[in-house]
Amino acid sequence: MVQQYEGHQSSRSPSESSSLASPSPVHSSKSEVNGAQCEEKAEITIIQCEENISRRDEASVPLSECQPTSTAISPDTSWEDHLLEQQDHLEKEMEEAKKMISGLQALLLNGSLPEDEQESLSCLREDGACPEEQLVIIKSRLDQSMSENQALKKDLQNCKQENRNLQAIKDALQQRMAQQEGVVLQLKQELLRTNMDKDELHNQNVDLQRKLEERNQFIADYKKEMTQKDWLIQQMQGKLDETHRKLSEASYQKLSRQPLCKHRSNKCCHPVRQVNSYISHPPQTNGFLQTSGKGPIRDPAPQRTANDLQLVRDALRSLRNSFSGHDPQHHTIDSLEQGIASLMDRLHAIENQRRQDRKARGRLSGTKELNEYRDSWPPNSKMPHSQSAPVMGGGNSCTKVLYFTDRSLTPFMVNIPKRLGEVTLRDFKIAIDREGNHRYHFKALDPEFGTVKEEVFHDEDVIPGWEGKIVAWVEEDHGNN
């Protein structure tokens, strides 16, 4: 502005400069006084400016010296705070410099500081300066005001631009904050959902752990029960093997001793029996042997065999009762019982066949001897063979019985020593030897409906047959009906 003012003064017309350069003699003394006062004020202002500059330099030196200390003391302060402090300090220095420049301009233009403008105006009016000088001063002041106005407008535009920038930054930050809030809300929802899933998984884990413990306990109990059952099976198997061994030894001893005993008894007793019977016969019998009133002495071997079989059945029954209703071991026990029963029936049939063969051989030998005796008798004493010799009855026929149980999928078969049509429910119960209450169904042929299942209730009822055998179903009766 000082340069503009100097350029403005140089562009003035020579007439104005000459008029300004040649003041009137009346006011020459006053202008000299005013010039001296202006010089003194300028010197005072320059001295004040130098003092202010020296003070700022002194203030900046301690500030620069204390900055490392403050940095060392408070290492947590960021570099942004440090830059803000420096910016505030520079703004204050710029304001002070602007004030000093405006004061110098006012001093150059008016010859006084801004606070002395009113005094200078009053002095000009009182002194009665010439109009040209007043016009120059007014123009210079107008130029200064216009420059100040332009500077203020520029500052205003800068402030507006800065305000707009700050407003845009504020809007952007608010939008970013809203986005961040949405993201934070979404993260909170995901965290809540994750926590819920975690709780659910924890509950499932606890439930599975409980089920696993229950299963382990069940497996341990089952293993313990299986160990007990295995031990019981081994014990029963040992007893069964011992019984079978004893039975085999008894059968072997019986079979080995029986021919020898028979041979000796026949050899020793047969001649004596023939002589005694011939001597003791009364005359009306014509020398034929009479059967005694007492029945034949029963061989204790079949009774002993039946007792052994009953012992085996009792052992198997106790073993079967130690298992649950649907245990697969029932099939093994039933198969074992069926095999033992079949073996005993076969041994019994072989023994009966041998006994019948022995009886047949004895009867044939007795018939030959009687024929020899009959030849020596008179003709009128002879009788027909059908009346004199006893007739052998036919062998006892057996009926095969095939029955099913609800505990096993495999059927069982037993033999009952009776003809089909003579077997009763009691005979069937004795043959299968089952404890508890059961319902008995038998396969039968109905003239109206064809093949049906007939249930028999009474022990004396005859069991129906099917194609020469008996087919039955044995079901446990739990008392529901």
Short mmCIF file of C-alpha atoms in Angstrom, two decimals:
data_model
loop_
_atom_site.label_atom_id
_atom_site.label_comp_id
_atom_site.label_asym_id
_atom_site.label_seq_id
_atom_site.Cartn_x
_atom_site.Cartn_y
_atom_site.Cartn_z
CA MET A 1 0.00 0.00 0.00
CA VAL A 2 2.92 2.34 0.65
CA GLN A 3 4.15 1.61 -2.87
CA GLN A 4 0.68 2.28 -4.29
CA TYR A 5 0.59 5.53 -2.40
CA GLU A 6 4.05 6.47 -3.69
CA GLY A 7 3.02 5.57 -7.26
CA HIS A 8 -0.13 7.58 -6.85
CA GLN A 9 1.87 10.55 -5.70
CA SER A 10 4.26 10.22 -8.65
CA SER A 11 1.34 10.16 -11.09
CA ARG A 12 0.04 13.47 -9.93
CA SER A 13 0.15 16.42 -12.22
CA PRO A 14 3.14 18.80 -12.08
CA SER A 15 0.85 21.56 -11.19
CA GLU A 16 -0.32 19.76 -8.14
CA SER A 17 3.19 18.84 -7.18
CA SER A 18 4.33 22.38 -7.69
CA SER A 19 1.44 23.63 -5.71
CA LEU A 20 2.22 21.17 -2.96
CA ALA A 21 5.89 21.89 -3.18
CA SER A 22 5.38 25.59 -2.80
CA PRO A 23 3.46 26.08 0.36
CA SER A 24 2.25 29.43 1.38
CA PRO A 25 4.45 31.46 3.71
CA VAL A 26 1.65 31.64 6.14
CA HIS A 27 1.60 27.95 6.84
CA SER A 28 5.31 27.22 6.46
CA SER A 29 5.99 27.29 10.15
CA LYS A 30 3.06 25.00 10.94
CA SER A 31 4.13 22.45 8.31
CA GLU A 32 7.59 22.40 9.77
CA VAL A 33 6.15 21.77 13.20
CA ASN A 34 3.92 19.02 11.84
CA GLY A 35 6.85 17.45 9.99
CA ALA A 36 8.90 17.34 13.15
CA GLN A 37 6.06 15.75 15.05
CA CYS A 38 5.58 13.13 12.31
CA GLU A 39 9.24 12.27 12.35
CA GLU A 40 9.15 11.83 16.10
CA LYS A 41 6.05 9.60 15.89
CA ALA A 42 7.62 7.56 13.08
CA GLU A 43 10.73 7.04 15.15
CA ILE A 44 8.59 6.02 18.13
CA THR A 45 6.59 3.61 15.94
CA ILE A 46 9.76 2.09 14.44
CA ILE A 47 11.19 1.66 17.92
CA GLN A 48 7.97 -0.05 19.05
CA CYS A 49 8.06 -2.34 16.01
CA GLU A 50 11.66 -3.27 16.71
CA GLU A 51 10.76 -3.98 20.32
CA ASN A 52 7.83 -6.15 19.26
CA ILE A 53 10.01 -8.06 16.78
CA SER A 54 12.68 -8.56 19.44
CA ARG A 55 10.02 -9.76 21.87
CA ARG A 56 8.65 -12.24 19.31
CA ASP A 57 12.15 -13.48 18.63
CA GLU A 58 12.74 -13.91 22.34
CA ALA A 59 9.37 -15.65 22.71
CA SER A 60 10.09 -17.95 19.75
CA VAL A 61 13.50 -18.94 21.14
CA PRO A 62 12.15 -20.24 24.47
CA LEU A 63 9.30 -21.88 22.57
CA SER A 64 11.76 -23.69 20.31
CA GLU A 65 13.89 -24.54 23.33
CA CYS A 66 10.97 -25.85 25.35
CA GLN A 67 9.52 -27.88 22.50
CA PRO A 68 11.94 -30.78 22.93
CA THR A 69 11.41 -30.59 26.67
CA SER A 70 7.67 -30.71 26.28
CA THR A 71 8.09 -33.48 23.77
CA ALA A 72 10.34 -35.31 26.16
CA ILE A 73 8.02 -34.63 29.08
CA SER A 74 4.80 -35.57 27.32
CA PRO A 75 5.62 -38.12 24.61
CA ASP A 76 1.93 -38.94 24.28
CA THR A 77 1.10 -35.63 22.45
CA SER A 78 0.77 -36.19 18.73
CA TRP A 79 2.36 -34.20 15.94
CA GLU A 80 -1.06 -32.82 14.97
CA ASP A 81 -1.36 -30.93 18.26
CA HIS A 82 2.12 -29.55 17.72
CA LEU A 83 1.21 -28.29 14.22
CA LEU A 84 -1.99 -26.69 15.54
CA GLU A 85 -0.04 -24.82 18.18
CA GLN A 86 2.44 -23.54 15.59
CA GLN A 87 -0.44 -22.47 13.31
CA ASP A 88 -2.11 -20.50 16.13
CA HIS A 89 1.20 -18.83 16.95
CA LEU A 90 1.75 -17.83 13.30
CA GLU A 91 -1.80 -16.45 13.03
CA LYS A 92 -1.20 -14.26 16.07
CA GLU A 93 2.05 -12.98 14.56
CA MET A 94 0.28 -12.22 11.27
CA GLU A 95 -2.42 -10.23 13.08
CA GLU A 96 0.20 -8.22 14.93
CA ALA A 97 2.08 -7.61 11.66
CA LYS A 98 -1.12 -6.44 9.98
CA LYS A 99 -1.77 -4.01 12.81
CA MET A 100 1.76 -2.67 12.55
CA ILE A 101 1.47 -2.26 8.75
CA SER A 102 -1.85 -0.44 9.08
CA GLY A 103 -0.30 1.80 11.69
CA LEU A 104 2.66 2.62 9.40
CA GLN A 105 0.29 3.34 6.50
CA ALA A 106 -1.78 5.63 8.68
CA LEU A 107 1.42 7.29 9.87
CA LEU A 108 2.66 7.84 6.31
CA LEU A 109 -0.69 9.08 5.05
CA ASN A 110 -1.98 11.07 7.98
CA GLY A 111 1.18 11.84 9.78
CA SER A 112 -0.33 10.21 12.89
CA LEU A 113 -1.37 6.81 14.25
CA PRO A 114 -5.01 5.57 13.89
CA GLU A 115 -5.89 6.73 17.35
CA ASP A 116 -4.68 10.19 16.41
CA GLU A 117 -6.83 10.46 13.24
CA GLN A 118 -9.54 12.50 14.94
CA GLU A 119 -6.91 14.86 16.29
CA SER A 120 -5.28 15.17 12.86
CA LEU A 121 -8.64 15.90 11.22
CA SER A 122 -9.42 18.53 13.77
CA CYS A 123 -5.91 19.92 13.28
CA LEU A 124 -6.41 20.09 9.53
CA ARG A 125 -9.72 21.81 9.94
CA GLU A 126 -8.37 24.20 12.50
CA ASP A 127 -5.18 24.88 10.58
CA GLY A 128 -7.20 25.56 7.45
CA ALA A 129 -5.06 23.63 4.94
CA CYS A 130 -5.47 24.32 1.28
CA PRO A 131 -8.12 22.34 -0.62
CA GLU A 132 -5.58 20.65 -2.91
CA GLU A 133 -3.73 19.14 0.05
CA GLN A 134 -6.98 18.05 1.64
CA LEU A 135 -8.07 16.49 -1.68
CA VAL A 136 -4.83 14.55 -1.98
CA ILE A 137 -5.13 13.33 1.57
CA ILE A 138 -8.77 12.34 1.04
CA LYS A 139 -7.89 10.48 -2.18
CA SER A 140 -5.08 8.66 -0.48
CA ARG A 141 -7.38 7.71 2.33
CA LEU A 142 -10.00 6.61 -0.20
CA ASP A 143 -7.43 4.45 -1.95
CA GLN A 144 -6.37 3.02 1.39
CA SER A 145 -10.02 2.32 2.29
CA MET A 146 -10.61 0.68 -1.08
CA SER A 147 -7.53 -1.48 -0.71
CA GLU A 148 -8.62 -2.38 2.78
CA ASN A 149 -12.10 -3.13 1.42
CA GLN A 150 -10.61 -5.36 -1.28
CA ALA A 151 -8.51 -7.12 1.33
CA LEU A 152 -11.53 -7.57 3.53
CA LYS A 153 -13.55 -8.91 0.60
CA LYS A 154 -10.76 -11.30 -0.23
CA ASP A 155 -10.61 -12.39 3.39
CA LEU A 156 -14.38 -12.76 3.37
CA GLN A 157 -14.24 -14.92 0.24
CA ASN A 158 -11.47 -16.97 1.77
CA CYS A 159 -13.52 -17.38 4.93
CA LYS A 160 -16.59 -18.36 2.91
CA GLN A 161 -14.56 -20.84 0.89
CA GLU A 162 -13.05 -22.23 4.04
CA ASN A 163 -16.51 -22.38 5.60
CA ARG A 164 -17.82 -24.27 2.57
CA ASN A 165 -14.87 -26.63 2.72
CA LEU A 166 -15.43 -27.17 6.41
CA GLN A 167 -19.15 -27.73 5.79
CA ALA A 168 -18.35 -30.28 3.07
CA ILE A 169 -15.87 -31.99 5.36
CA LYS A 170 -18.50 -31.93 8.09
CA ASP A 171 -21.12 -33.49 5.78
CA ALA A 172 -18.64 -36.11 4.60
CA LEU A 173 -17.68 -36.89 8.17
CA GLN A 174 -21.34 -37.12 9.18
CA GLN A 175 -22.05 -39.45 6.25
CA ARG A 176 -19.00 -41.50 7.12
CA MET A 177 -20.13 -41.57 10.74
CA ALA A 178 -23.59 -42.77 9.68
CA GLN A 179 -21.97 -45.51 7.59
CA GLN A 180 -19.74 -46.44 10.50
CA GLU A 181 -22.76 -46.54 12.79
CA GLY A 182 -24.53 -48.86 10.33
CA VAL A 183 -21.46 -51.07 10.14
CA VAL A 184 -21.18 -51.07 13.94
CA LEU A 185 -24.88 -51.96 14.24
CA GLN A 186 -24.42 -54.80 11.74
CA LEU A 187 -21.37 -56.02 13.64
CA LYS A 188 -23.37 -55.93 16.87
CA GLN A 189 -26.12 -57.98 15.23
CA GLU A 190 -23.58 -60.49 13.94
CA LEU A 191 -21.98 -60.63 17.38
CA LEU A 192 -25.37 -61.25 18.98
CA ARG A 193 -26.15 -63.96 16.42
CA THR A 194 -22.74 -65.51 16.98
CA ASN A 195 -23.28 -65.52 20.72
CA MET A 196 -26.67 -67.17 20.27
CA ASP A 197 -25.13 -69.83 17.98
CA LYS A 198 -22.37 -70.32 20.50
CA ASP A 199 -24.89 -70.82 23.31
CA GLU A 200 -26.87 -73.25 21.16
CA LEU A 201 -23.73 -75.20 20.30
CA HIS A 202 -22.78 -75.23 23.96
CA ASN A 203 -26.20 -76.62 24.87
CA GLN A 204 -25.93 -79.24 22.14
CA ASN A 205 -22.46 -80.14 23.36
CA VAL A 206 -23.76 -80.56 26.90
CA ASP A 207 -26.65 -82.70 25.65
CA LEU A 208 -24.33 -84.85 23.56
CA GLN A 209 -21.95 -85.19 26.49
CA ARG A 210 -24.83 -86.35 28.68
CA LYS A 211 -25.99 -88.83 26.05
CA LEU A 212 -22.43 -90.09 25.65
CA GLU A 213 -22.13 -90.63 29.39
CA GLU A 214 -25.47 -92.46 29.44
CA ARG A 215 -24.36 -94.60 26.51
CA ASN A 216 -21.06 -95.40 28.19
CA GLN A 217 -22.94 -96.34 31.35
CA PHE A 218 -25.32 -98.51 29.34
CA ILE A 219 -22.41 -100.17 27.55
CA ALA A 220 -20.67 -100.81 30.86
CA ASP A 221 -23.85 -102.33 32.32
CA TYR A 222 -24.36 -104.38 29.18
CA LYS A 223 -20.77 -105.63 29.29
CA LYS A 224 -21.19 -106.53 32.94
CA GLU A 225 -24.42 -108.38 32.17
CA MET A 226 -22.80 -110.13 29.21
CA THR A 227 -19.90 -111.18 31.43
CA GLN A 228 -22.31 -112.63 33.96
CA LYS A 229 -24.27 -114.40 31.22
CA ASP A 230 -21.09 -115.77 29.67
CA TRP A 231 -20.02 -117.06 33.04
CA LEU A 232 -23.45 -118.62 33.55
CA ILE A 233 -23.35 -120.13 30.06
CA GLN A 234 -19.92 -121.57 30.72
CA GLN A 235 -21.15 -123.00 34.00
CA MET A 236 -24.24 -124.49 32.36
CA GLN A 237 -22.14 -125.74 29.46
CA GLY A 238 -19.83 -127.46 31.93
CA LYS A 239 -22.78 -129.05 33.66
CA LEU A 240 -24.25 -130.06 30.32
CA ASP A 241 -20.95 -131.56 29.17
CA GLU A 242 -20.65 -133.41 32.46
CA THR A 243 -24.21 -134.74 32.12
CA HIS A 244 -23.62 -135.72 28.52
CA ARG A 245 -20.39 -137.44 29.49
CA LYS A 246 -22.10 -139.34 32.29
CA LEU A 247 -24.93 -140.25 29.95
CA SER A 248 -22.50 -141.47 27.32
CA GLU A 249 -20.57 -143.48 29.90
CA ALA A 250 -23.76 -145.03 31.23
CA SER A 251 -24.97 -145.87 27.73
CA TYR A 252 -21.60 -147.29 26.79
CA GLN A 253 -21.39 -149.36 29.97
CA LYS A 254 -24.93 -150.57 29.46
CA LEU A 255 -24.33 -151.49 25.84
CA SER A 256 -21.03 -153.15 26.66
CA ARG A 257 -22.38 -155.15 29.59
CA GLN A 258 -25.77 -156.06 28.19
CA PRO A 259 -24.66 -158.69 25.61
CA LEU A 260 -22.42 -160.38 28.13
CA CYS A 261 -25.12 -160.45 30.82
CA LYS A 262 -27.67 -161.66 28.36
CA HIS A 263 -25.43 -164.38 27.07
CA ARG A 264 -24.59 -165.59 30.56
CA SER A 265 -28.19 -165.47 31.77
CA ASN A 266 -29.42 -167.31 28.71
CA LYS A 267 -26.67 -169.85 29.01
CA CYS A 268 -27.27 -170.49 32.71
CA CYS A 269 -31.02 -170.09 33.12
CA HIS A 270 -32.50 -171.27 29.89
CA PRO A 271 -32.17 -175.06 30.43
CA VAL A 272 -33.31 -174.83 34.03
CA ARG A 273 -36.30 -172.65 33.07
CA GLN A 274 -37.34 -175.08 30.37
CA VAL A 275 -37.17 -178.09 32.67
CA ASN A 276 -38.94 -176.34 35.52
CA SER A 277 -41.68 -175.04 33.29
CA TYR A 278 -42.19 -178.45 31.75
CA ILE A 279 -42.36 -180.14 35.13
CA SER A 280 -44.58 -177.52 36.79
CA HIS A 281 -47.18 -177.37 34.00
CA PRO A 282 -50.57 -178.82 34.93
CA PRO A 283 -52.07 -181.36 32.57
CA GLN A 284 -54.73 -179.01 31.12
CA THR A 285 -52.07 -176.72 29.73
CA ASN A 286 -50.69 -179.50 27.55
CA GLY A 287 -47.16 -178.45 28.40
CA PHE A 288 -47.48 -174.83 27.12
CA LEU A 289 -46.01 -171.96 29.09
CA GLN A 290 -48.47 -169.56 30.73
CA THR A 291 -47.82 -165.89 31.12
CA SER A 292 -47.71 -164.74 34.70
CA GLY A 293 -50.18 -162.24 36.09
CA LYS A 294 -47.46 -159.76 36.85
CA GLY A 295 -46.19 -157.57 34.06
CA PRO A 296 -42.65 -157.75 32.83
CA ILE A 297 -40.03 -156.11 34.94
CA ARG A 298 -39.28 -152.71 33.52
CA ASP A 299 -35.74 -151.94 32.61
CA PRO A 300 -34.42 -149.09 34.75
CA ALA A 301 -32.29 -147.78 31.86
CA PRO A 302 -35.13 -145.86 30.09
CA GLN A 303 -36.19 -144.38 33.39
CA ARG A 304 -32.64 -143.27 34.09
CA THR A 305 -32.41 -141.82 30.58
CA ALA A 306 -35.66 -139.90 31.11
CA ASN A 307 -34.32 -138.56 34.39
CA ASP A 308 -31.11 -137.40 32.70
CA LEU A 309 -33.12 -135.74 29.94
CA GLN A 310 -35.32 -134.00 32.51
CA LEU A 311 -32.18 -132.78 34.32
CA VAL A 312 -30.81 -131.33 31.09
CA ARG A 313 -34.14 -129.63 30.37
CA ASP A 314 -34.21 -128.10 33.84
CA ALA A 315 -30.69 -126.74 33.38
CA LEU A 316 -31.59 -125.26 29.98
CA ARG A 317 -34.78 -123.77 31.42
CA SER A 318 -32.88 -122.01 34.20
CA LEU A 319 -30.35 -120.79 31.63
CA ARG A 320 -33.15 -119.49 29.38
CA ASN A 321 -34.81 -117.63 32.25
CA SER A 322 -31.58 -115.74 32.95
CA PHE A 323 -31.83 -113.96 29.58
CA SER A 324 -34.25 -111.25 28.48
CA GLY A 325 -37.27 -111.91 26.29
CA HIS A 326 -35.65 -111.02 22.92
CA ASP A 327 -32.07 -112.10 23.60
CA PRO A 328 -30.42 -113.90 20.63
CA GLN A 329 -29.03 -116.51 23.04
CA HIS A 330 -32.49 -118.11 23.17
CA HIS A 331 -31.95 -119.45 19.67
CA THR A 332 -28.69 -121.12 20.72
CA ILE A 333 -30.30 -122.63 23.82
CA ASP A 334 -33.31 -123.86 21.82
CA SER A 335 -31.05 -125.40 19.19
CA LEU A 336 -29.04 -127.09 21.93
CA GLU A 337 -32.19 -128.41 23.58
CA GLN A 338 -33.51 -129.65 20.27
CA GLY A 339 -30.22 -131.40 19.48
CA ILE A 340 -30.10 -133.08 22.89
CA ALA A 341 -33.76 -134.17 22.61
CA SER A 342 -33.15 -135.54 19.13
CA LEU A 343 -30.04 -137.37 20.34
CA MET A 344 -31.91 -138.85 23.30
CA ASP A 345 -34.81 -139.90 21.06
CA ARG A 346 -32.39 -141.55 18.68
CA LEU A 347 -30.62 -143.36 21.50
CA HIS A 348 -33.99 -144.41 22.90
CA ALA A 349 -35.13 -145.65 19.48
CA ILE A 350 -31.89 -147.59 19.00
CA GLU A 351 -32.23 -149.08 22.45
CA ASN A 352 -35.88 -150.06 21.80
CA GLN A 353 -34.93 -151.59 18.48
CA ARG A 354 -32.19 -153.61 20.10
CA ARG A 355 -34.56 -154.70 22.86
CA GLN A 356 -37.16 -155.74 20.29
CA ASP A 357 -34.53 -157.60 18.33
CA ARG A 358 -33.45 -159.42 21.46
CA LYS A 359 -37.06 -160.26 22.30
CA ALA A 360 -37.63 -161.49 18.77
CA ARG A 361 -34.53 -163.68 18.92
CA GLY A 362 -35.61 -165.03 22.35
CA ARG A 363 -39.12 -165.74 21.06
CA LEU A 364 -37.76 -167.49 18.01
CA SER A 365 -35.54 -169.69 20.17
CA GLY A 366 -38.47 -170.38 22.53
CA THR A 367 -40.71 -171.23 19.57
CA LYS A 368 -38.16 -173.70 18.27
CA GLU A 369 -37.94 -175.40 21.65
CA LEU A 370 -41.73 -175.45 21.97
CA ASN A 371 -42.00 -176.99 18.53
CA GLU A 372 -39.55 -179.67 19.56
CA TYR A 373 -41.60 -180.32 22.69
CA ARG A 374 -44.83 -180.24 20.68
CA ASP A 375 -43.58 -182.91 18.35
CA SER A 376 -43.17 -185.23 21.33
CA TRP A 377 -46.74 -184.57 22.55
CA PRO A 378 -49.78 -186.54 21.43
CA PRO A 379 -51.71 -185.21 18.43
CA ASN A 380 -54.83 -184.32 20.40
CA SER A 381 -52.89 -182.04 22.71
CA LYS A 382 -51.67 -179.75 19.99
CA MET A 383 -53.28 -176.29 19.53
CA PRO A 384 -53.16 -173.83 16.70
CA HIS A 385 -50.21 -171.50 16.64
CA SER A 386 -52.41 -168.45 16.85
CA GLN A 387 -53.82 -169.65 20.14
CA SER A 388 -50.72 -171.10 21.75
CA ALA A 389 -47.93 -168.69 20.86
CA PRO A 390 -48.24 -165.10 21.90
CA VAL A 391 -48.55 -162.61 19.05
CA MET A 392 -46.17 -159.63 19.06
CA GLY A 393 -47.82 -156.32 18.84
CA GLY A 394 -46.67 -153.72 16.38
CA GLY A 395 -44.13 -151.14 17.43
CA ASN A 396 -45.30 -147.82 18.86
CA SER A 397 -45.44 -145.24 16.07
CA CYS A 398 -44.24 -141.67 16.76
CA THR A 399 -45.76 -138.39 15.62
CA LYS A 400 -43.49 -135.57 14.49
CA VAL A 401 -44.35 -132.16 15.94
CA LEU A 402 -43.00 -128.95 14.35
CA TYR A 403 -43.60 -125.84 16.50
CA PHE A 404 -42.65 -122.15 16.37
CA THR A 405 -42.02 -119.73 19.28
CA ASP A 406 -42.11 -115.94 19.46
CA ARG A 407 -38.53 -115.86 20.77
CA SER A 408 -36.86 -117.57 17.82
CA LEU A 409 -37.27 -117.50 14.07
CA THR A 410 -36.16 -121.13 13.70
CA PRO A 411 -38.81 -123.82 14.25
CA PHE A 412 -38.27 -126.79 16.60
CA MET A 413 -39.19 -130.43 16.11
CA VAL A 414 -39.95 -133.11 18.71
CA ASN A 415 -41.32 -136.64 18.52
CA ILE A 416 -44.30 -137.81 20.58
CA PRO A 417 -44.64 -141.61 20.94
CA LYS A 418 -48.30 -141.66 19.92
CA ARG A 419 -50.19 -141.97 16.69
CA LEU A 420 -51.62 -138.92 14.99
CA GLY A 421 -55.14 -138.42 16.31
CA GLU A 422 -54.26 -139.69 19.78
CA VAL A 423 -51.94 -136.84 20.80
CA THR A 424 -53.53 -134.45 23.31
CA LEU A 425 -52.57 -130.96 24.42
CA ARG A 426 -51.13 -132.38 27.65
CA ASP A 427 -48.78 -134.63 25.65
CA PHE A 428 -47.68 -131.64 23.61
CA LYS A 429 -47.00 -129.53 26.74
CA ILE A 430 -44.98 -132.35 28.28
CA ALA A 431 -42.98 -132.74 25.07
CA ILE A 432 -42.02 -129.06 24.66
CA ASP A 433 -41.64 -128.48 28.44
CA ARG A 434 -42.26 -124.71 28.59
CA GLU A 435 -42.88 -122.81 31.81
CA GLY A 436 -45.47 -120.07 32.16
CA ASN A 437 -48.77 -119.37 30.48
CA HIS A 438 -48.88 -119.93 26.73
CA ARG A 439 -51.40 -120.02 23.92
CA TYR A 440 -51.28 -122.95 21.50
CA HIS A 441 -52.32 -122.69 17.84
CA PHE A 442 -52.25 -125.67 15.46
CA LYS A 443 -52.45 -125.86 11.72
CA ALA A 444 -55.67 -127.60 10.65
CA LEU A 445 -57.87 -128.15 7.61
CA ASP A 446 -61.37 -126.68 7.78
CA PRO A 447 -63.97 -127.91 5.27
CA GLU A 448 -65.36 -124.39 4.82
CA PHE A 449 -62.30 -122.09 5.06
CA GLY A 450 -59.48 -124.43 4.12
CA THR A 451 -56.18 -124.16 5.97
CA VAL A 452 -56.62 -122.35 9.32
CA LYS A 453 -54.98 -121.94 12.71
CA GLU A 454 -56.96 -123.68 15.42
CA GLU A 455 -56.38 -122.79 19.06
CA VAL A 456 -56.66 -125.60 21.64
CA PHE A 457 -57.41 -124.73 25.28
CA HIS A 458 -58.05 -127.96 27.25
CA ASP A 459 -55.39 -130.52 28.05
CA GLU A 460 -57.66 -133.44 27.10
CA ASP A 461 -58.42 -132.08 23.61
CA VAL A 462 -56.91 -133.94 20.68
CA ILE A 463 -54.48 -131.92 18.60
CA PRO A 464 -55.34 -131.66 14.87
CA GLY A 465 -52.77 -132.84 12.36
CA TRP A 466 -51.59 -131.65 8.99
CA GLU A 467 -50.22 -134.00 6.31
CA GLY A 468 -49.16 -136.67 8.79
CA LYS A 469 -47.54 -134.32 11.32
CA ILE A 470 -48.44 -131.56 13.78
CA VAL A 471 -47.56 -127.89 13.08
CA ALA A 472 -47.96 -125.61 16.11
CA TRP A 473 -47.32 -122.02 17.26
CA VAL A 474 -46.54 -121.38 20.93
CA GLU A 475 -47.10 -117.78 22.12
CA GLU A 476 -46.60 -116.35 25.59
CA ASP A 477 -49.85 -115.26 27.25
CA HIS A 478 -49.29 -111.97 29.13
CA GLY A 479 -52.89 -111.75 30.32
CA ASN A 480 -53.85 -108.83 28.02
CA ASN A 481 -56.92 -110.64 26.64
#
